[in-house]
Tab-separated table of C-alpha atoms and ligand atoms in Angstrom:
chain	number	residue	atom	x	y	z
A	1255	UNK	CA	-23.750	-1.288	7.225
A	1256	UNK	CA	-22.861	-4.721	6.593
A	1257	UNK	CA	-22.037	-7.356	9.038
A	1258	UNK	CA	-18.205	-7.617	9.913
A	1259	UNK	CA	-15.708	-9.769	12.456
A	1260	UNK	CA	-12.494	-7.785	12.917
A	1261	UNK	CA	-9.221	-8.005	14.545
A	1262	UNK	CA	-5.905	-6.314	14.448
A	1263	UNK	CA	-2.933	-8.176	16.833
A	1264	UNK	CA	-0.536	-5.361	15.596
A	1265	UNK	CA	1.058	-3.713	18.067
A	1266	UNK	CA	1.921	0.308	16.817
A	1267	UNK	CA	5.155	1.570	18.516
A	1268	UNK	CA	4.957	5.347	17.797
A	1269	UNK	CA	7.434	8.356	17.606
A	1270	UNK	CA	10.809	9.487	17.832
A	1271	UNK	CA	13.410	7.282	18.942
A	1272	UNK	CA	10.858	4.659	19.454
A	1273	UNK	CA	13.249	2.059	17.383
A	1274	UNK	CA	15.566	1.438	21.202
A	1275	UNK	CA	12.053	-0.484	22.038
A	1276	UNK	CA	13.101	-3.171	19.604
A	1277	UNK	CA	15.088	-4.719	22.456
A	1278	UNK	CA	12.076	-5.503	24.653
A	1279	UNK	CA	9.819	-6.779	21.766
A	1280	UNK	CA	12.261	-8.760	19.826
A	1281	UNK	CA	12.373	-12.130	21.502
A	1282	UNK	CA	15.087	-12.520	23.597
A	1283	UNK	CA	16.297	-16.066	23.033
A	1284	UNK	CA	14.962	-15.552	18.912
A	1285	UNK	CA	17.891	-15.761	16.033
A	1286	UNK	CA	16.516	-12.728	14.225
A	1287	UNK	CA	16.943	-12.783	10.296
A	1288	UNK	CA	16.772	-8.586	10.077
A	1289	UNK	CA	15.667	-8.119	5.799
A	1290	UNK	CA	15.654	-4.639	4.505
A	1291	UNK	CA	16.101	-3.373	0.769
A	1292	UNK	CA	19.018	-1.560	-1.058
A	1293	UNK	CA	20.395	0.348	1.399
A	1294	UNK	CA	18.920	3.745	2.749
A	1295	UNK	CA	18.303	2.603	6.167
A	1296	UNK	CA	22.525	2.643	5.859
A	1297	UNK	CA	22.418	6.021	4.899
A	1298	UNK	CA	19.685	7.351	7.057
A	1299	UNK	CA	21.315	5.584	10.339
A	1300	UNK	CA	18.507	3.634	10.770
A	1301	UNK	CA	20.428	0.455	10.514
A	1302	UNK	CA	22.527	1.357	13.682
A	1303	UNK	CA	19.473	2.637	15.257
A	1304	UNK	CA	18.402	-1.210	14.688
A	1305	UNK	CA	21.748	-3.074	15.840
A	1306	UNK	CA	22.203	-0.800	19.047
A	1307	UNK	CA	18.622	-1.686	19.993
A	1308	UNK	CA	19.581	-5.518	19.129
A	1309	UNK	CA	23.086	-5.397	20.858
A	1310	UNK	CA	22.359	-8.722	22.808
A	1311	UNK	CA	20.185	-10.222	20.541
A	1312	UNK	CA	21.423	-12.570	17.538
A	1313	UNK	CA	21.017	-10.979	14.366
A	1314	UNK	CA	21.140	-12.272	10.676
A	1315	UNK	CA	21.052	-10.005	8.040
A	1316	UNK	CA	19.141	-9.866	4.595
A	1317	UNK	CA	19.946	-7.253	2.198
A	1318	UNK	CA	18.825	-6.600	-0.864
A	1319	UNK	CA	14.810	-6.573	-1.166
A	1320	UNK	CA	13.619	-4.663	-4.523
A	1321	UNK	CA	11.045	-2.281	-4.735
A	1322	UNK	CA	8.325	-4.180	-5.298
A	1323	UNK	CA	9.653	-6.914	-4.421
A	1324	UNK	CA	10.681	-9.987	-6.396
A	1325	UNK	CA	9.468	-13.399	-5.643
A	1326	UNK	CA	13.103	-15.029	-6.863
A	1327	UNK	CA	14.689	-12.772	-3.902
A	1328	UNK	CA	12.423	-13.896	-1.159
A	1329	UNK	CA	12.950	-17.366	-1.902
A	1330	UNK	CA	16.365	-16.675	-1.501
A	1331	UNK	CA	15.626	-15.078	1.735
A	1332	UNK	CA	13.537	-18.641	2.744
A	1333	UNK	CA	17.252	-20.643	2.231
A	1334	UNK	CA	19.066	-18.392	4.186
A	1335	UNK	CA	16.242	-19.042	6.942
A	1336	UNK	CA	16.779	-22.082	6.896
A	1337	UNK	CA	20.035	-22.868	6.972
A	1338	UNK	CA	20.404	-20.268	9.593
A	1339	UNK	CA	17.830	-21.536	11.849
A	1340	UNK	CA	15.897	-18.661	11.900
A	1341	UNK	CA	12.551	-17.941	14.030
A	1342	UNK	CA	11.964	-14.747	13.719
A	1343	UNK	CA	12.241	-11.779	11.075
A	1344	UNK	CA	12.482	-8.178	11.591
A	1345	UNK	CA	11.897	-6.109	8.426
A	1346	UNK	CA	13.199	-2.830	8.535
A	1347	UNK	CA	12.104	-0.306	5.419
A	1348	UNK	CA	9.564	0.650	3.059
A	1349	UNK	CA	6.404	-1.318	1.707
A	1350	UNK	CA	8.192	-3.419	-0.309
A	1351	UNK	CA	10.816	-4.911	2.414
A	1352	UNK	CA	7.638	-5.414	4.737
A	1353	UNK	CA	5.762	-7.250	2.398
A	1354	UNK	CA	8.473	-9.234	1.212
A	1355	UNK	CA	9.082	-10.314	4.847
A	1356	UNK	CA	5.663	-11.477	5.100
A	1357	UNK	CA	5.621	-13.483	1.793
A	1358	UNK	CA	9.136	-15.075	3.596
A	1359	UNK	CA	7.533	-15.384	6.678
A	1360	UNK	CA	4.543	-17.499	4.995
A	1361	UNK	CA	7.068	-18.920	2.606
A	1362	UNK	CA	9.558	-20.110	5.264
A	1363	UNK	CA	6.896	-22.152	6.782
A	1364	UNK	CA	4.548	-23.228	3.906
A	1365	UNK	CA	4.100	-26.885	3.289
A	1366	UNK	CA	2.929	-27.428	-0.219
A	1367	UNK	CA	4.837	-28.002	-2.627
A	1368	UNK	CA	5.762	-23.722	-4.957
A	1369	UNK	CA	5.132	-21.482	-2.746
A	1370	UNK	CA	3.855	-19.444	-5.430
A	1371	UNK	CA	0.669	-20.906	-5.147
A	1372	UNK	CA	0.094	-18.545	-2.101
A	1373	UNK	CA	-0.092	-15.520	-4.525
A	1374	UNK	CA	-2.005	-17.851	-7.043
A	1375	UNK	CA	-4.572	-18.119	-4.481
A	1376	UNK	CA	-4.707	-14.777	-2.654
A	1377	UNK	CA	-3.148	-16.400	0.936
A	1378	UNK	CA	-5.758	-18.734	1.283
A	1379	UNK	CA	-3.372	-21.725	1.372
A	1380	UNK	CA	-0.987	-19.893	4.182
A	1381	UNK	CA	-1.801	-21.868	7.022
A	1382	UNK	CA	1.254	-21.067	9.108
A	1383	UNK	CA	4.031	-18.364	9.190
A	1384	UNK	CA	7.272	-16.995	10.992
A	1385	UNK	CA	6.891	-14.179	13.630
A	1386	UNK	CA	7.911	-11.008	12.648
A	1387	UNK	CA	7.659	-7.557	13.240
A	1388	UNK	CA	8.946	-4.151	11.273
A	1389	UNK	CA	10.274	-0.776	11.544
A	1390	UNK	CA	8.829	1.242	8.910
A	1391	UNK	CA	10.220	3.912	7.028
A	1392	UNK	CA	8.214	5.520	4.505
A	1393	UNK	CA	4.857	6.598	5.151
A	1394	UNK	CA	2.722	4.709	2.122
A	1395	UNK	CA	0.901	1.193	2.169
A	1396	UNK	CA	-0.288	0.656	5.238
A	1397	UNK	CA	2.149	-2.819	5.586
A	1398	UNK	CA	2.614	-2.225	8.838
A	1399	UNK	CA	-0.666	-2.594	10.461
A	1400	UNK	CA	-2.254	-5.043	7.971
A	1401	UNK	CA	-2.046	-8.765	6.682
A	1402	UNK	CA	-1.565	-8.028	2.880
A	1403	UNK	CA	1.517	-8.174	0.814
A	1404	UNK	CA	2.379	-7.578	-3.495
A	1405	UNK	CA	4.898	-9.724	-4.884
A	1406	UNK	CA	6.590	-9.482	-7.996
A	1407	UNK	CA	7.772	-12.266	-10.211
A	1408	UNK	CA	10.291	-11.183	-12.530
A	1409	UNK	CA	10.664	-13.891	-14.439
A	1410	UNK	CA	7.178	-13.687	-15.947
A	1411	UNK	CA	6.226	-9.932	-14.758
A	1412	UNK	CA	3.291	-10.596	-13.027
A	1413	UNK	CA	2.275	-8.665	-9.761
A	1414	UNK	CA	-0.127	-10.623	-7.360
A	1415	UNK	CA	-1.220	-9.786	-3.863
A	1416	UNK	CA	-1.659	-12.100	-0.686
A	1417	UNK	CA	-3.748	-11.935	2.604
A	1418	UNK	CA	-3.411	-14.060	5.529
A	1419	UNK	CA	-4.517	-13.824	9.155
A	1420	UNK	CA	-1.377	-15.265	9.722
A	1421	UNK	CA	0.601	-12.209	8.183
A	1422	UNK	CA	-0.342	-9.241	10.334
A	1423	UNK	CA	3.440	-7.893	12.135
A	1424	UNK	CA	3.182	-8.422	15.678
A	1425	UNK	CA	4.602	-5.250	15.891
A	1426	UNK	CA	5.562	-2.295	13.687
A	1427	UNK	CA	7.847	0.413	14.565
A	1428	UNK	CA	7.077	4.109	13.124
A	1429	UNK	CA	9.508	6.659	14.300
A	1430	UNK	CA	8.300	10.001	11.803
A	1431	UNK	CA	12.542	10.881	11.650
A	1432	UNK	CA	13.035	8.329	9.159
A	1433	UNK	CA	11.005	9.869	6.980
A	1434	UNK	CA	13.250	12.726	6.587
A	1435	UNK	CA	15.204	11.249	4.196
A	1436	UNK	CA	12.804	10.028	1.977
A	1437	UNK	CA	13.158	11.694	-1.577
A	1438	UNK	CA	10.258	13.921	-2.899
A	1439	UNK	CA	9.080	11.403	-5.536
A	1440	UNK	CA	8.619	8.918	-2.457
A	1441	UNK	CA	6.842	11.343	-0.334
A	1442	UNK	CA	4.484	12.188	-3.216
A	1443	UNK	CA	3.860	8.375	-3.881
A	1444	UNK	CA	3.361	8.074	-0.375
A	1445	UNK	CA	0.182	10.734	0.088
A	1446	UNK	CA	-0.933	9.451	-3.358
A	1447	UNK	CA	-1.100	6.117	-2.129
A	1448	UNK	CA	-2.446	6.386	0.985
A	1449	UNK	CA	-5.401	8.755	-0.375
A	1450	UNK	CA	-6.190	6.130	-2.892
A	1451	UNK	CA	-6.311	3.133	-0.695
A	1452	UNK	CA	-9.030	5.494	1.334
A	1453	UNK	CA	-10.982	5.731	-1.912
A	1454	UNK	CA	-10.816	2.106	-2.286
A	1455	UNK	CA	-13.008	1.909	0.381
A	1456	UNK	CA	-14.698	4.893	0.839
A	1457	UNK	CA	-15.999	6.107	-2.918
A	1458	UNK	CA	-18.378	2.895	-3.700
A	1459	UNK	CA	-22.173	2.527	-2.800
A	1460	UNK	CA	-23.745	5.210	-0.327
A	1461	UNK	CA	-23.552	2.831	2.606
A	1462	UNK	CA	-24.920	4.629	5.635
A	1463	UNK	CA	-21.685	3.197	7.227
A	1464	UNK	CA	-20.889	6.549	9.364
A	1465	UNK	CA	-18.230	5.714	11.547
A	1466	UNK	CA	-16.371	4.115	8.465
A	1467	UNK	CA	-17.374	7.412	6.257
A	1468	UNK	CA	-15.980	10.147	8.870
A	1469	UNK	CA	-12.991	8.702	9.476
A	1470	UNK	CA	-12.166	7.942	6.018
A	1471	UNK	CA	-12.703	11.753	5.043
A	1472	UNK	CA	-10.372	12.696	8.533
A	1473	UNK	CA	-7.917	10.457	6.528
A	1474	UNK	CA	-7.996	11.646	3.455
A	1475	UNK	CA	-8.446	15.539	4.690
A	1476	UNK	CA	-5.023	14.979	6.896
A	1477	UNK	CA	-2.967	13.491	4.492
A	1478	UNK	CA	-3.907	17.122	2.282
A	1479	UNK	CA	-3.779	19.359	5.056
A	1480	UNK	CA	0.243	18.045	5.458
A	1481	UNK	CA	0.530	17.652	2.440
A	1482	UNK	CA	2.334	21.327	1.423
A	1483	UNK	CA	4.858	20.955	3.964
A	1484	UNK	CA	5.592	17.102	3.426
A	1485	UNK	CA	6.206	18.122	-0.320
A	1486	UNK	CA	7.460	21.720	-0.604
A	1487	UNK	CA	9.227	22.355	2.954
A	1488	UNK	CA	11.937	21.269	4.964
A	1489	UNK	CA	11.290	17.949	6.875
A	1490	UNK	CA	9.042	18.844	10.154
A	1491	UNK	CA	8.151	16.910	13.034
A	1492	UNK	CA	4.297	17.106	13.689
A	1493	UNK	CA	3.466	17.188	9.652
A	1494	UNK	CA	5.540	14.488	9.373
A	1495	UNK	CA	3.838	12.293	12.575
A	1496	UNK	CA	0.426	13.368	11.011
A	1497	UNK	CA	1.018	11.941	7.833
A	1498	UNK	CA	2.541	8.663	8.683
A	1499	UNK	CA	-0.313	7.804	10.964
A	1500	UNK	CA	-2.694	8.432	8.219
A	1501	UNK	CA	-1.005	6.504	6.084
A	1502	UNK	CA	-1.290	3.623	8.853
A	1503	UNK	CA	-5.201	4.471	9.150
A	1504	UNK	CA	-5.455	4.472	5.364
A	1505	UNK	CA	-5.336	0.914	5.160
A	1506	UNK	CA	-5.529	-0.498	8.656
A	1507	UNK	CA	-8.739	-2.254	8.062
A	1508	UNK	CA	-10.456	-0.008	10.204
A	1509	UNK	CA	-12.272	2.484	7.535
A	1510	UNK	CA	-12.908	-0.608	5.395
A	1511	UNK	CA	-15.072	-2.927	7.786
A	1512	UNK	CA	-18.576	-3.287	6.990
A	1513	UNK	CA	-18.656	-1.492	3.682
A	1514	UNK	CA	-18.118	-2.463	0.117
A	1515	UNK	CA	-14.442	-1.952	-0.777
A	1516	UNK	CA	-13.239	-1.752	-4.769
A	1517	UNK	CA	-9.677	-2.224	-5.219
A	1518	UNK	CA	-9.811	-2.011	-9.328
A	1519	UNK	CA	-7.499	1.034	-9.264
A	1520	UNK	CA	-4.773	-1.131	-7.408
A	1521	UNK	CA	-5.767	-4.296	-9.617
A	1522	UNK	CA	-5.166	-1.928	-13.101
A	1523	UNK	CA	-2.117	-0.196	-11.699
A	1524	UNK	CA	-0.464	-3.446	-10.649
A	1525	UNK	CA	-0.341	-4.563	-14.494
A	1526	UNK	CA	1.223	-0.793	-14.938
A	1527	UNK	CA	3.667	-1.763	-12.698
A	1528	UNK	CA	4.280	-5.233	-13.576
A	1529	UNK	CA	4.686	-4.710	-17.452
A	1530	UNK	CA	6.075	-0.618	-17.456
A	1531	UNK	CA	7.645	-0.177	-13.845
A	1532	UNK	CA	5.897	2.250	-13.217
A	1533	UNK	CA	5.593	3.654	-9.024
A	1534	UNK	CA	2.779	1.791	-7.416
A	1535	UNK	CA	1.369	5.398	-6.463
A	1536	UNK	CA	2.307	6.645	-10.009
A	1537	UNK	CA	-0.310	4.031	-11.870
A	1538	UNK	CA	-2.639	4.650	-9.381
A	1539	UNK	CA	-2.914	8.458	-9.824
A	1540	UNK	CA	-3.764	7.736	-13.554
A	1541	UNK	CA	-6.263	4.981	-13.054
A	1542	UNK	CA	-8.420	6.216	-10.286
A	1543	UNK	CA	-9.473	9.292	-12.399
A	1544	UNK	CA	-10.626	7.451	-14.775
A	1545	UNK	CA	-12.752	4.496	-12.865
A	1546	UNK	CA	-13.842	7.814	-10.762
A	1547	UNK	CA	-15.433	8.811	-14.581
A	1548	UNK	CA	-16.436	5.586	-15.946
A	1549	UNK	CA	-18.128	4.084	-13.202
A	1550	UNK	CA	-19.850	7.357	-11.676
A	1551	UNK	CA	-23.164	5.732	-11.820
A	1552	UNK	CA	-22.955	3.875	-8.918
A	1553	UNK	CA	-20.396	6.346	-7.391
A	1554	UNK	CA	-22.435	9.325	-7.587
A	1555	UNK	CA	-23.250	10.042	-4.029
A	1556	UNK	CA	-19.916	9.080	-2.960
A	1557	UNK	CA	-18.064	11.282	-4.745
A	1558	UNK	CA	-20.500	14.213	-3.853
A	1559	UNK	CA	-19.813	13.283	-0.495
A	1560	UNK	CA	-16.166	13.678	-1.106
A	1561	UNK	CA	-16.397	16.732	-2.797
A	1562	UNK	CA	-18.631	18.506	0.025
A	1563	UNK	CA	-16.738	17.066	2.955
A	1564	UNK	CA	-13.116	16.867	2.317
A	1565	UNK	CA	-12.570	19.509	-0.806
A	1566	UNK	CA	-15.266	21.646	0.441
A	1567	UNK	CA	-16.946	22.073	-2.954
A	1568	UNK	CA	-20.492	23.661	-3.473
A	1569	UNK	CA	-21.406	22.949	-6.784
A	1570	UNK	CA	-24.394	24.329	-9.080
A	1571	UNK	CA	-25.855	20.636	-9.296
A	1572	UNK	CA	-25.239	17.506	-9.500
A	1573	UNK	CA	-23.201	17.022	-12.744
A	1574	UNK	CA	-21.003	19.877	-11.775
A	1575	UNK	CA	-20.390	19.109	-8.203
A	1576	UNK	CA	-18.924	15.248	-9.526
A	1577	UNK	CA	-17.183	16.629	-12.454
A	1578	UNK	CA	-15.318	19.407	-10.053
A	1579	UNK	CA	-14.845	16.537	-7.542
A	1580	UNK	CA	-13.374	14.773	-10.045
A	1581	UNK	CA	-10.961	17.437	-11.292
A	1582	UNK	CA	-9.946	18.161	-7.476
A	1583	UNK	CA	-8.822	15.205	-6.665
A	1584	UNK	CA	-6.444	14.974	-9.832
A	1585	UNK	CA	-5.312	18.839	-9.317
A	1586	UNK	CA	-4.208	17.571	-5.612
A	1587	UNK	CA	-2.014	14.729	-7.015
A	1588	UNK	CA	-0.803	17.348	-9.533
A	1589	UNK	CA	0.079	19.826	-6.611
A	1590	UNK	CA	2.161	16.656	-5.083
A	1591	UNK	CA	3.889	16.567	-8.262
A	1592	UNK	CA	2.053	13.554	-9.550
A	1593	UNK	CA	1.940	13.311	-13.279
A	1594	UNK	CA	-1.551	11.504	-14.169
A	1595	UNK	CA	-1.808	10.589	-17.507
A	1596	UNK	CA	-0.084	7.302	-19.585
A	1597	UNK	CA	1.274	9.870	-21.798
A	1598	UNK	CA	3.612	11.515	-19.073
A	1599	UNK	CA	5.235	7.898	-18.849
A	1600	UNK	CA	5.565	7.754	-23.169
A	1601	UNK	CA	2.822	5.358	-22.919
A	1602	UNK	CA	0.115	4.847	-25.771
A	1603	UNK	CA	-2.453	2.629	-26.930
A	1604	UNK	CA	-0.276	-0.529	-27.430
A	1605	UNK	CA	0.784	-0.585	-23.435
A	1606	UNK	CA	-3.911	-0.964	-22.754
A	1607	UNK	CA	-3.496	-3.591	-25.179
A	1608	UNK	CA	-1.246	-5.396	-23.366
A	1609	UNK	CA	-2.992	-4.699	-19.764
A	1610	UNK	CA	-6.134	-5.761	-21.068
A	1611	UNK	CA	-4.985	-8.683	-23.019
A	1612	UNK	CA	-3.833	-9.680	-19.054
A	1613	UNK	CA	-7.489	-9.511	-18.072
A	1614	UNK	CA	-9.208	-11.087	-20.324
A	1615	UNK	CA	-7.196	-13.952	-20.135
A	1616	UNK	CA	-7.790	-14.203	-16.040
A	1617	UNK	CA	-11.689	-13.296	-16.274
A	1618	UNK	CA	-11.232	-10.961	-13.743
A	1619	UNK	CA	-14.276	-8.844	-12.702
A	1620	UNK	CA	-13.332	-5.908	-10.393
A	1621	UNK	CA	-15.031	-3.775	-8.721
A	1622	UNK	CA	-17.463	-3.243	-5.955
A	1623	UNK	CA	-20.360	-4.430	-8.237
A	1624	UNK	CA	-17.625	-6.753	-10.144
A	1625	UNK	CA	-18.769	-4.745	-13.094
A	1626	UNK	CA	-15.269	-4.038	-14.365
A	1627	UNK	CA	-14.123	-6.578	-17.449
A	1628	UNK	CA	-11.197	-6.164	-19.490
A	1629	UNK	CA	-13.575	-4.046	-21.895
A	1630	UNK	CA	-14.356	-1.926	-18.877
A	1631	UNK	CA	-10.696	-1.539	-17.851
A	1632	UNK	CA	-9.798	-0.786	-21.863
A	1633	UNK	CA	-12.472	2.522	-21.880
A	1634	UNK	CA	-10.671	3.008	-18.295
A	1635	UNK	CA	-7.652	3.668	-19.582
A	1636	UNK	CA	-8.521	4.804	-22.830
A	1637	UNK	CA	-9.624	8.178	-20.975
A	1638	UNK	CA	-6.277	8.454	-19.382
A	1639	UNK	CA	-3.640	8.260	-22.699
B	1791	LIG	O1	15.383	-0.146	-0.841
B	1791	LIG	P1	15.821	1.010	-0.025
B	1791	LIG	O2	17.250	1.352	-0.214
B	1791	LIG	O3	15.416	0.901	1.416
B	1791	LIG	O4	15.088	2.355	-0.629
B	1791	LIG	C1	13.690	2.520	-0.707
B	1791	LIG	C2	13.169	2.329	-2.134
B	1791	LIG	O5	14.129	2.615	-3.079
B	1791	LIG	C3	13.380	3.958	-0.433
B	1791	LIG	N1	13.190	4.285	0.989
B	1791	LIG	C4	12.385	3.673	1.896
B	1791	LIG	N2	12.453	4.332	3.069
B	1791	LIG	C5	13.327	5.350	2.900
B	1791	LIG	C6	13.804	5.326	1.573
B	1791	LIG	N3	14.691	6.230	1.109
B	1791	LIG	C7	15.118	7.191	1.964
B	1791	LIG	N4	14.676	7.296	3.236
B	1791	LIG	C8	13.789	6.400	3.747
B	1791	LIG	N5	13.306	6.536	5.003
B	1791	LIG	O6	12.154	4.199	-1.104
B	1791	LIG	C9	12.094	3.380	-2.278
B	1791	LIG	C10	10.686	2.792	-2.404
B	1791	LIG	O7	10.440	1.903	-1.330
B	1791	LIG	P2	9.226	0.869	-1.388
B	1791	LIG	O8	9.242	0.097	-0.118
B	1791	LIG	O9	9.241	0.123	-2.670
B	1791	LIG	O10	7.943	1.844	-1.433
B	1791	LIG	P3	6.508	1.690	-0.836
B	1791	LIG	O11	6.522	1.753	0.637
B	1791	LIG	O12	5.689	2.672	-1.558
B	1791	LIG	O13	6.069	0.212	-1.211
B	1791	LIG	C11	5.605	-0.115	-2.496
B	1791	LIG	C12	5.201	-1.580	-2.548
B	1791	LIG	O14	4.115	-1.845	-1.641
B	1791	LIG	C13	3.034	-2.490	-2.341
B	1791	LIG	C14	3.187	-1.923	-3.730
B	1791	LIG	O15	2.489	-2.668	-4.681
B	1791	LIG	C15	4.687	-1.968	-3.926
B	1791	LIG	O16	5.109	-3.254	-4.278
B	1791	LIG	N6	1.780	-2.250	-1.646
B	1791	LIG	C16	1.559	-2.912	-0.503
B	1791	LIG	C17	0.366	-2.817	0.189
B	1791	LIG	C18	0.107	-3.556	1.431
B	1791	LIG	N7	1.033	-4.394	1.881
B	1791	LIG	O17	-0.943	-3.425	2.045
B	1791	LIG	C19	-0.727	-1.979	-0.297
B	1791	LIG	C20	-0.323	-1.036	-1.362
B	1791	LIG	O18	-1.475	-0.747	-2.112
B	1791	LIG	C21	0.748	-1.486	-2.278
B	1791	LIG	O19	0.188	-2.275	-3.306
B	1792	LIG	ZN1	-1.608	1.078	-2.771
């Protein structure tokens, strides 16, 4: 295992009708700028569930947040802070609201001279930001109980994510009845995504991390245990609790501490994204396939571990037990309804091109072993037209 410092300040408010809390851990005296995206939390009563709890506090609102959010729309959200004077944001949605209202949070109280530099350098250069906490509605990213955030910029379609110390929620708000509205291409992008930021950190070198290892497979082994009734039946409490605390776990920080982490799926499937709109759990059900194939070398032992522990595989040998590994993993996100090929979204040759054009240009080497060049990612996603 390797060496590791680690600290999460978020505090997890769990269950149903946990969203009256928000009166106690809002501040009191704060003017509260409350951001959210294009309007299910109107539809799902969440948004009264929100202003009841805030009654006495002063609220501003912020409407409008994209999926995957757009840079151009937060930095409309930083005038409206402030000319309203505000000191403290409450984002109440999916992913993309929360990780818009960290880039605002950051942005609100950055002192160079773009803000756009913060994606440019990964959060380094946040040295400050707004307090802010969430309620969370969609069971996916993790957002709520880390410090990283995507933004898009539309003008130029490019995807780029940030970390800070300084963008963790103070608190996050998960209350598994607003899930129950969520649409069955959500909840499918939600168990995709969450199971892929596990293999992020869990399918690289054997490590001999244990704690790290178990817990990753309890992850991945609850979110497809629930994962029947979360797609195919009506909306139910306990499978809906389970899977919106794995999704937390999934990317926490926890299972990744002390081990190598990848994060080329996510790094490929942004560009998907960015150029094709494409789901973020959608590109990343056709990329990890394929780096699961092309870069089995190192993986080997990892994905036999996978295949033994969580899919319960015995294979003839070796070869056999990776390759039916392999074709598990894609036959769950088919059973979620996941399509995983380019060619389900009318996407050829021409749309690698472009990806890989992307990389090349950057010099980006991903990967665990930073093995992964825009060659690399071009035989990557060659295998999955
Ligand atoms: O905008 P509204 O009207 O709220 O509707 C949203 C949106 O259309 C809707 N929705 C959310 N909660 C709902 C609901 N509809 C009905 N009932 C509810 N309870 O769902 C749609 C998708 O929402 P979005 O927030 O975009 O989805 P998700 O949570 O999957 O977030 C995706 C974004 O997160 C980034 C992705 O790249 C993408 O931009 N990620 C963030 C990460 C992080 N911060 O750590 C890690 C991830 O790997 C990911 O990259
Ligand atoms: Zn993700």
């Amino acid at each position: 295992m390797n060496n590791f410092m680690y600290a999460n300040p978020t505090e997890i408010i769990f269950g149903q009708g946990m969203i009256e809390k928000l009166k106690d851990v809002v501040p009191k005296a704060a003017r509260v700028l409350m951001i959210y995206g294009g309007g299910s939390i109107l539809r799902n009563g969440v948004y009264d569930q929100v202003k009841a709890a805030l009654s006495e506090h002063t609220v501003i609102e912020f409407a409008g947040i994209e999926p995957n959010p757009h840079y151009e729309t937060c930095l409309q959200a930083v005038t409206c802070i402030r000319e309203q004077k505000i000191d403290f944001l409450l984002a109440v949605g999916g992913g993309s609201v929360l990780d818009a209202t960290k880039f605002i949070a950051a942005a609100a109280s950055y002192t160079g001279d773009d803000p756009w530099q913060i994606l440019l350098d990964g959060g380094s250069s946040i040295t400050q930001a707004l307090p802010f906490g969430a309620v969370m509605t969609l069971p996916a990213t993790g957002s709520e109980m880390n410090d990283g955030g995507v933004i898009t910029r539309a003008a130029t379609q490019e995807k780029l994510s940030f970390t800070s110390p300084h963008t963790f929620p103070a608190f996050s708000v998960l209350d598994p009845l607003t899930t129950y509205t969520l649409p069955t291409r959500q909840l499918a992008n939600g168990l995709v995504d969450a199971f892929i930021h596990v293999m992020e950190q869990y399918l690289t070198d054997q490590h001999q991390a244990l704690v790290q290892d178990y817990m990753a497979e309890a992850v991945v082994k609850v979110l497809i245990e629930t994962s029947e009734a979360i797609i195919h039946q009506a909306p139910e409490y306990n499978s809906r609790a389970n899977f919106m605390w794995a999704a937390t776990w999934a990317l926490n920080g926890w299972i990744g501490v002390g081990v190598p982490n990848d994060w080329a799926t996510h790094a490929i499937g942004h560009e998907l994204t960015a150029l094709y709109g494409l789901d973020h759990a959608q590109t990343l059900a056709i990329v990890l396939p394929g780096v699961m194939v092309m870069e089995k070398a190192h993986k080997a032992r990892k994905i036999m571990q996978l295949g033994r522990n969580v899919f319960g595989i015995d294979a003839i040998d070796d070869d056999a037990l990776i390759t039916q590994t392999i074709a598990a993993v894609e036959a769950w996100f088919h059973s979620v309804g996941m399509k995983t090929r380019l060619s389900d979204y009318q996407l050829d040759a021409t749309a690698i091109d472009a990806i890989c054009a992307r990389f090349a240009e950057r010099g980006w080497q991903l990967g665990e072993h930073r093995s992964i060049d825009a060659k690399r990612v071009r035989e990557i996603l060659t295998l999955r037209l």
